[in-house]
Amino acid sequence: MAHTLNLVVLFSGKGSNLETLIERFHRKKIGEREVRVFAVTNRPNAGGIARARHYGIEPIVLDHTLFASREEFDEMLADTVASLRPDLVVMAGFMRILTPRFTERIEAINLHPSLLPLFRGTRAIEKSFKSGMKVGGVTVHRVTAELDSGEILDQACVKIEPIDTIESFTEKIHRVEHTLLPDVVERLLSSL
Ligand code: GAR
């Protein structure tokens, strides 16, 4: 029998992207293989925990504040992810800067709410909105030790209209994320 495809999703916040991945892939088949979604968070109070439980998935919580250093946390995170035998690791709103302790052991992809290489790091939606550009967007890229700089796998544009507010633009960004990320994940899982 074909083995399952293990999709490990790392998140820190409300988990709307985690939920779209669960809805699209958990217990569904890609070719002959069934996908199983695992969820890992660094925040014990992340909203995504309740969302995952709703689908019968109990997230693993690794509270980064309980570790003495960034490296120690990354080491434990890498051990935890590796123990799940992942076929694909996705960072969907995982708000931690990762050191080589993690990136040298685990291959992962990341969702970022701007058209990289523009607006790396935090508050990317706000930076795009305030930039004066008429377009922002969303990127899915490979994770490297250098923040938001790995190979770009796909991108989508989001128009910034004169009537947009930061709230309406943020909503448009999330809507686009919720199709772009699952589409990339499906492409990658299908190629395994
Ligand atoms: C998403 O907009 C994602 O692009 C962003 O966090 C949000 C998580 O939303 N990620 C980053 O900013 C990474 N630097 P969610 O918790 O509802 O999926």
mmCIF file of C-alpha atoms and ligand atoms in Angstrom:
data_model
loop_
_atom_site.group_PDB
_atom_site.id
_atom_site.type_symbol
_atom_site.label_atom_id
_atom_site.label_comp_id
_atom_site.label_asym_id
_atom_site.label_seq_id
_atom_site.Cartn_x
_atom_site.Cartn_y
_atom_site.Cartn_z
ATOM 1 C CA MET A 1 0.000 0.000 0.000
ATOM 2 C CA ALA A 2 1.253 3.513 -0.847
ATOM 3 C CA HIS A 3 2.447 5.429 2.215
ATOM 4 C CA THR A 4 0.691 8.621 3.362
ATOM 5 C CA LEU A 5 1.970 12.064 2.417
ATOM 6 C CA ASN A 6 2.784 13.934 5.600
ATOM 7 C CA LEU A 7 2.193 17.665 5.319
ATOM 8 C CA VAL A 8 3.561 19.584 8.314
ATOM 9 C CA VAL A 9 2.220 23.125 8.750
ATOM 10 C CA LEU A 10 3.917 25.614 11.111
ATOM 11 C CA PHE A 11 1.842 28.570 12.290
ATOM 12 C CA SER A 12 1.812 31.278 14.991
ATOM 13 C CA GLY A 13 -1.463 33.160 14.684
ATOM 14 C CA LYS A 14 -5.044 32.809 13.645
ATOM 15 C CA GLY A 15 -4.319 29.970 11.256
ATOM 16 C CA SER A 16 -6.576 30.832 8.335
ATOM 17 C CA ASN A 17 -3.966 29.456 5.929
ATOM 18 C CA LEU A 18 -3.561 26.354 8.066
ATOM 19 C CA GLU A 19 -7.309 25.854 7.763
ATOM 20 C CA THR A 20 -7.322 26.162 3.966
ATOM 21 C CA LEU A 21 -4.556 23.550 3.808
ATOM 22 C CA ILE A 22 -6.456 21.203 6.136
ATOM 23 C CA GLU A 23 -9.670 21.639 4.135
ATOM 24 C CA ARG A 24 -7.985 20.989 0.825
ATOM 25 C CA PHE A 25 -5.633 18.137 1.788
ATOM 26 C CA HIS A 26 -6.312 16.450 5.135
ATOM 27 C CA ARG A 27 -7.427 12.869 4.538
ATOM 28 C CA LYS A 28 -7.719 13.611 0.796
ATOM 29 C CA LYS A 29 -5.819 11.763 -1.883
ATOM 30 C CA ILE A 30 -3.053 12.953 -4.165
ATOM 31 C CA GLY A 31 -2.797 10.180 -6.714
ATOM 32 C CA GLU A 32 -2.738 6.936 -4.741
ATOM 33 C CA ARG A 33 -1.619 8.512 -1.492
ATOM 34 C CA GLU A 34 -3.643 9.969 1.339
ATOM 35 C CA VAL A 35 -2.421 13.246 2.819
ATOM 36 C CA ARG A 36 -2.167 13.719 6.542
ATOM 37 C CA VAL A 37 -1.793 17.253 7.933
ATOM 38 C CA PHE A 38 0.219 17.876 11.104
ATOM 39 C CA ALA A 39 0.219 21.284 12.798
ATOM 40 C CA VAL A 40 2.991 22.829 14.898
ATOM 41 C CA THR A 41 2.890 26.217 16.637
ATOM 42 C CA ASN A 42 5.217 28.284 18.813
ATOM 43 C CA ARG A 43 2.304 30.053 20.533
ATOM 44 C CA PRO A 44 0.162 28.271 23.145
ATOM 45 C CA ASN A 45 -2.651 30.782 22.549
ATOM 46 C CA ALA A 46 -2.589 30.775 18.723
ATOM 47 C CA GLY A 47 -6.070 30.968 17.234
ATOM 48 C CA GLY A 48 -5.143 28.258 14.745
ATOM 49 C CA ILE A 49 -5.082 25.665 17.547
ATOM 50 C CA ALA A 50 -8.898 25.694 17.819
ATOM 51 C CA ARG A 51 -9.236 25.615 14.031
ATOM 52 C CA ALA A 52 -7.028 22.510 13.798
ATOM 53 C CA ARG A 53 -8.896 20.774 16.629
ATOM 54 C CA HIS A 54 -12.137 21.340 14.763
ATOM 55 C CA TYR A 55 -10.747 18.933 12.135
ATOM 56 C CA GLY A 56 -9.506 16.448 14.711
ATOM 57 C CA ILE A 57 -5.886 17.584 14.477
ATOM 58 C CA GLU A 58 -4.118 18.259 17.790
ATOM 59 C CA PRO A 59 -1.347 20.792 17.161
ATOM 60 C CA ILE A 60 2.039 20.323 18.745
ATOM 61 C CA VAL A 61 2.883 23.397 20.834
ATOM 62 C CA LEU A 62 6.514 24.402 21.278
ATOM 63 C CA ASP A 63 6.471 27.616 23.263
ATOM 64 C CA HIS A 64 9.575 29.534 22.144
ATOM 65 C CA THR A 65 9.536 31.642 25.335
ATOM 66 C CA LEU A 66 10.506 28.536 27.318
ATOM 67 C CA PHE A 67 13.824 28.132 25.510
ATOM 68 C CA ALA A 68 17.070 29.744 26.569
ATOM 69 C CA SER A 69 18.108 30.768 23.058
ATOM 70 C CA ARG A 70 16.908 30.958 19.477
ATOM 71 C CA GLU A 71 19.266 28.083 18.617
ATOM 72 C CA GLU A 72 17.863 25.802 21.315
ATOM 73 C CA PHE A 73 14.334 26.441 20.119
ATOM 74 C CA ASP A 74 15.320 25.816 16.496
ATOM 75 C CA GLU A 75 17.034 22.566 17.447
ATOM 76 C CA MET A 76 13.885 21.304 19.187
ATOM 77 C CA LEU A 77 11.702 22.542 16.347
ATOM 78 C CA ALA A 78 13.830 20.647 13.823
ATOM 79 C CA ASP A 79 13.705 17.487 15.991
ATOM 80 C CA THR A 80 9.919 17.787 16.299
ATOM 81 C CA VAL A 81 9.320 18.360 12.602
ATOM 82 C CA ALA A 82 11.725 15.556 11.626
ATOM 83 C CA SER A 83 9.942 13.137 13.977
ATOM 84 C CA LEU A 84 6.767 13.635 11.920
ATOM 85 C CA ARG A 85 8.564 12.294 8.831
ATOM 86 C CA PRO A 86 7.402 15.183 6.659
ATOM 87 C CA ASP A 87 7.059 14.986 2.898
ATOM 88 C CA LEU A 88 6.511 18.733 2.816
ATOM 89 C CA VAL A 89 6.925 21.434 5.486
ATOM 90 C CA VAL A 90 4.955 24.672 5.079
ATOM 91 C CA MET A 91 5.295 27.860 7.116
ATOM 92 C CA ALA A 92 1.882 29.506 7.065
ATOM 93 C CA GLY A 93 2.128 32.579 9.245
ATOM 94 C CA PHE A 94 4.987 31.154 11.319
ATOM 95 C CA MET A 95 6.443 34.291 12.860
ATOM 96 C CA ARG A 96 9.902 33.178 13.864
ATOM 97 C CA ILE A 97 13.228 34.044 12.289
ATOM 98 C CA LEU A 98 15.007 30.725 11.811
ATOM 99 C CA THR A 99 18.673 29.991 12.302
ATOM 100 C CA PRO A 100 20.784 27.454 10.371
ATOM 101 C CA ARG A 101 20.093 25.002 13.239
ATOM 102 C CA PHE A 102 16.687 24.597 11.621
ATOM 103 C CA THR A 103 17.236 25.545 7.974
ATOM 104 C CA GLU A 104 20.214 23.221 7.503
ATOM 105 C CA ARG A 105 18.169 20.220 8.634
ATOM 106 C CA ILE A 106 14.659 20.870 7.368
ATOM 107 C CA GLU A 107 13.552 21.893 3.878
ATOM 108 C CA ALA A 108 10.484 24.102 3.998
ATOM 109 C CA ILE A 109 8.442 26.604 2.026
ATOM 110 C CA ASN A 110 7.075 29.895 3.362
ATOM 111 C CA LEU A 111 4.127 32.137 2.609
ATOM 112 C CA HIS A 112 4.917 35.860 2.618
ATOM 113 C CA PRO A 113 2.381 38.663 2.109
ATOM 114 C CA SER A 114 4.330 40.820 -0.365
ATOM 115 C CA LEU A 115 5.866 40.585 -3.797
ATOM 116 C CA LEU A 116 9.341 39.494 -2.711
ATOM 117 C CA PRO A 117 12.083 40.645 -2.917
ATOM 118 C CA LEU A 118 10.135 43.746 -1.886
ATOM 119 C CA PHE A 119 9.171 44.156 1.783
ATOM 120 C CA ARG A 120 10.908 41.308 3.549
ATOM 121 C CA GLY A 121 10.324 40.724 7.263
ATOM 122 C CA THR A 122 7.466 41.817 9.488
ATOM 123 C CA ARG A 123 4.539 44.110 8.648
ATOM 124 C CA ALA A 124 4.888 43.391 4.936
ATOM 125 C CA ILE A 125 1.212 44.114 4.191
ATOM 126 C CA GLU A 126 1.425 47.531 5.822
ATOM 127 C CA LYS A 127 4.741 48.312 4.111
ATOM 128 C CA SER A 128 3.255 47.420 0.697
ATOM 129 C CA PHE A 129 0.142 49.449 1.367
ATOM 130 C CA LYS A 130 2.124 52.523 2.377
ATOM 131 C CA SER A 131 4.704 52.210 -0.401
ATOM 132 C CA GLY A 132 2.794 54.222 -2.982
ATOM 133 C CA MET A 133 2.776 51.233 -5.331
ATOM 134 C CA LYS A 134 -0.472 50.345 -7.097
ATOM 135 C CA VAL A 135 0.083 46.648 -6.636
ATOM 136 C CA GLY A 136 1.084 44.388 -3.762
ATOM 137 C CA GLY A 137 0.891 40.644 -3.580
ATOM 138 C CA VAL A 138 1.783 37.296 -2.141
ATOM 139 C CA THR A 139 4.827 35.048 -2.518
ATOM 140 C CA VAL A 140 5.515 31.385 -1.790
ATOM 141 C CA HIS A 141 9.240 30.683 -1.586
ATOM 142 C CA ARG A 142 11.741 28.175 -0.272
ATOM 143 C CA VAL A 143 13.086 28.829 3.214
ATOM 144 C CA THR A 144 16.798 29.558 3.643
ATOM 145 C CA ALA A 145 18.774 30.932 6.565
ATOM 146 C CA GLU A 146 18.468 34.374 4.984
ATOM 147 C CA LEU A 147 15.085 35.895 5.821
ATOM 148 C CA ASP A 148 12.478 35.796 3.007
ATOM 149 C CA SER A 149 15.166 35.285 0.368
ATOM 150 C CA GLY A 150 14.929 31.684 -0.913
ATOM 151 C CA GLU A 151 13.866 30.631 -4.407
ATOM 152 C CA ILE A 152 10.476 32.033 -5.382
ATOM 153 C CA LEU A 153 8.036 29.239 -6.283
ATOM 154 C CA ASP A 154 5.012 31.360 -7.152
ATOM 155 C CA GLN A 155 3.552 34.817 -6.747
ATOM 156 C CA ALA A 156 0.231 36.581 -7.246
ATOM 157 C CA CYS A 157 -0.549 40.292 -7.502
ATOM 158 C CA VAL A 158 -3.166 42.214 -5.556
ATOM 159 C CA LYS A 159 -4.201 45.662 -6.813
ATOM 160 C CA ILE A 160 -4.114 48.593 -4.402
ATOM 161 C CA GLU A 161 -7.103 50.717 -5.428
ATOM 162 C CA PRO A 162 -7.613 54.339 -4.337
ATOM 163 C CA ILE A 163 -10.618 53.266 -2.248
ATOM 164 C CA ASP A 164 -8.662 50.543 -0.418
ATOM 165 C CA THR A 165 -7.975 50.856 3.284
ATOM 166 C CA ILE A 166 -5.330 48.815 5.083
ATOM 167 C CA GLU A 167 -8.200 46.549 6.197
ATOM 168 C CA SER A 168 -9.662 45.976 2.726
ATOM 169 C CA PHE A 169 -6.187 45.451 1.238
ATOM 170 C CA THR A 170 -5.330 42.969 4.013
ATOM 171 C CA GLU A 171 -8.533 41.061 3.264
ATOM 172 C CA LYS A 172 -7.655 40.891 -0.435
ATOM 173 C CA ILE A 173 -4.156 39.627 0.434
ATOM 174 C CA HIS A 174 -5.628 36.845 2.596
ATOM 175 C CA ARG A 175 -8.093 35.820 -0.119
ATOM 176 C CA VAL A 176 -5.242 35.440 -2.599
ATOM 177 C CA GLU A 177 -3.100 33.561 -0.060
ATOM 178 C CA HIS A 178 -5.892 31.065 0.437
ATOM 179 C CA THR A 179 -5.648 29.901 -3.163
ATOM 180 C CA LEU A 180 -1.973 30.514 -3.981
ATOM 181 C CA LEU A 181 -0.536 28.514 -1.085
ATOM 182 C CA PRO A 182 -2.711 25.387 -1.547
ATOM 183 C CA ASP A 183 -2.027 25.483 -5.298
ATOM 184 C CA VAL A 184 1.741 25.458 -4.731
ATOM 185 C CA VAL A 185 1.412 22.738 -2.094
ATOM 186 C CA GLU A 186 -0.634 20.602 -4.461
ATOM 187 C CA ARG A 187 1.964 21.018 -7.202
ATOM 188 C CA LEU A 188 4.786 20.015 -4.856
ATOM 189 C CA LEU A 189 2.942 17.051 -3.315
ATOM 190 C CA SER A 190 1.949 15.812 -6.776
ATOM 191 C CA SER A 191 5.586 15.843 -7.859
ATOM 192 C CA LEU A 192 6.761 13.627 -4.983
HETATM 193 C C1 GAR B 1 -0.437 35.596 6.494
HETATM 194 O O1 GAR B 1 -0.872 36.798 5.899
HETATM 195 C C2 GAR B 1 0.988 35.302 6.079
HETATM 196 O O2 GAR B 1 1.288 35.712 4.769
HETATM 197 C C3 GAR B 1 1.742 36.127 7.087
HETATM 198 O O3 GAR B 1 1.044 35.912 8.290
HETATM 199 C C4 GAR B 1 -0.340 35.756 8.005
HETATM 200 C C5 GAR B 1 -0.860 34.537 8.752
HETATM 201 O O4 GAR B 1 -2.256 34.453 8.680
HETATM 202 N N1 GAR B 1 3.127 35.692 7.187
HETATM 203 C C6 GAR B 1 4.145 36.532 7.384
HETATM 204 O O5 GAR B 1 4.002 37.725 7.538
HETATM 205 C C7 GAR B 1 5.499 35.869 7.431
HETATM 206 N N2 GAR B 1 6.537 36.860 7.491
HETATM 207 P P1 GAR B 1 -3.001 33.160 9.202
HETATM 208 O O6 GAR B 1 -2.493 32.853 10.590
HETATM 209 O O7 GAR B 1 -4.458 33.522 9.197
HETATM 210 O O8 GAR B 1 -2.702 32.032 8.231
#
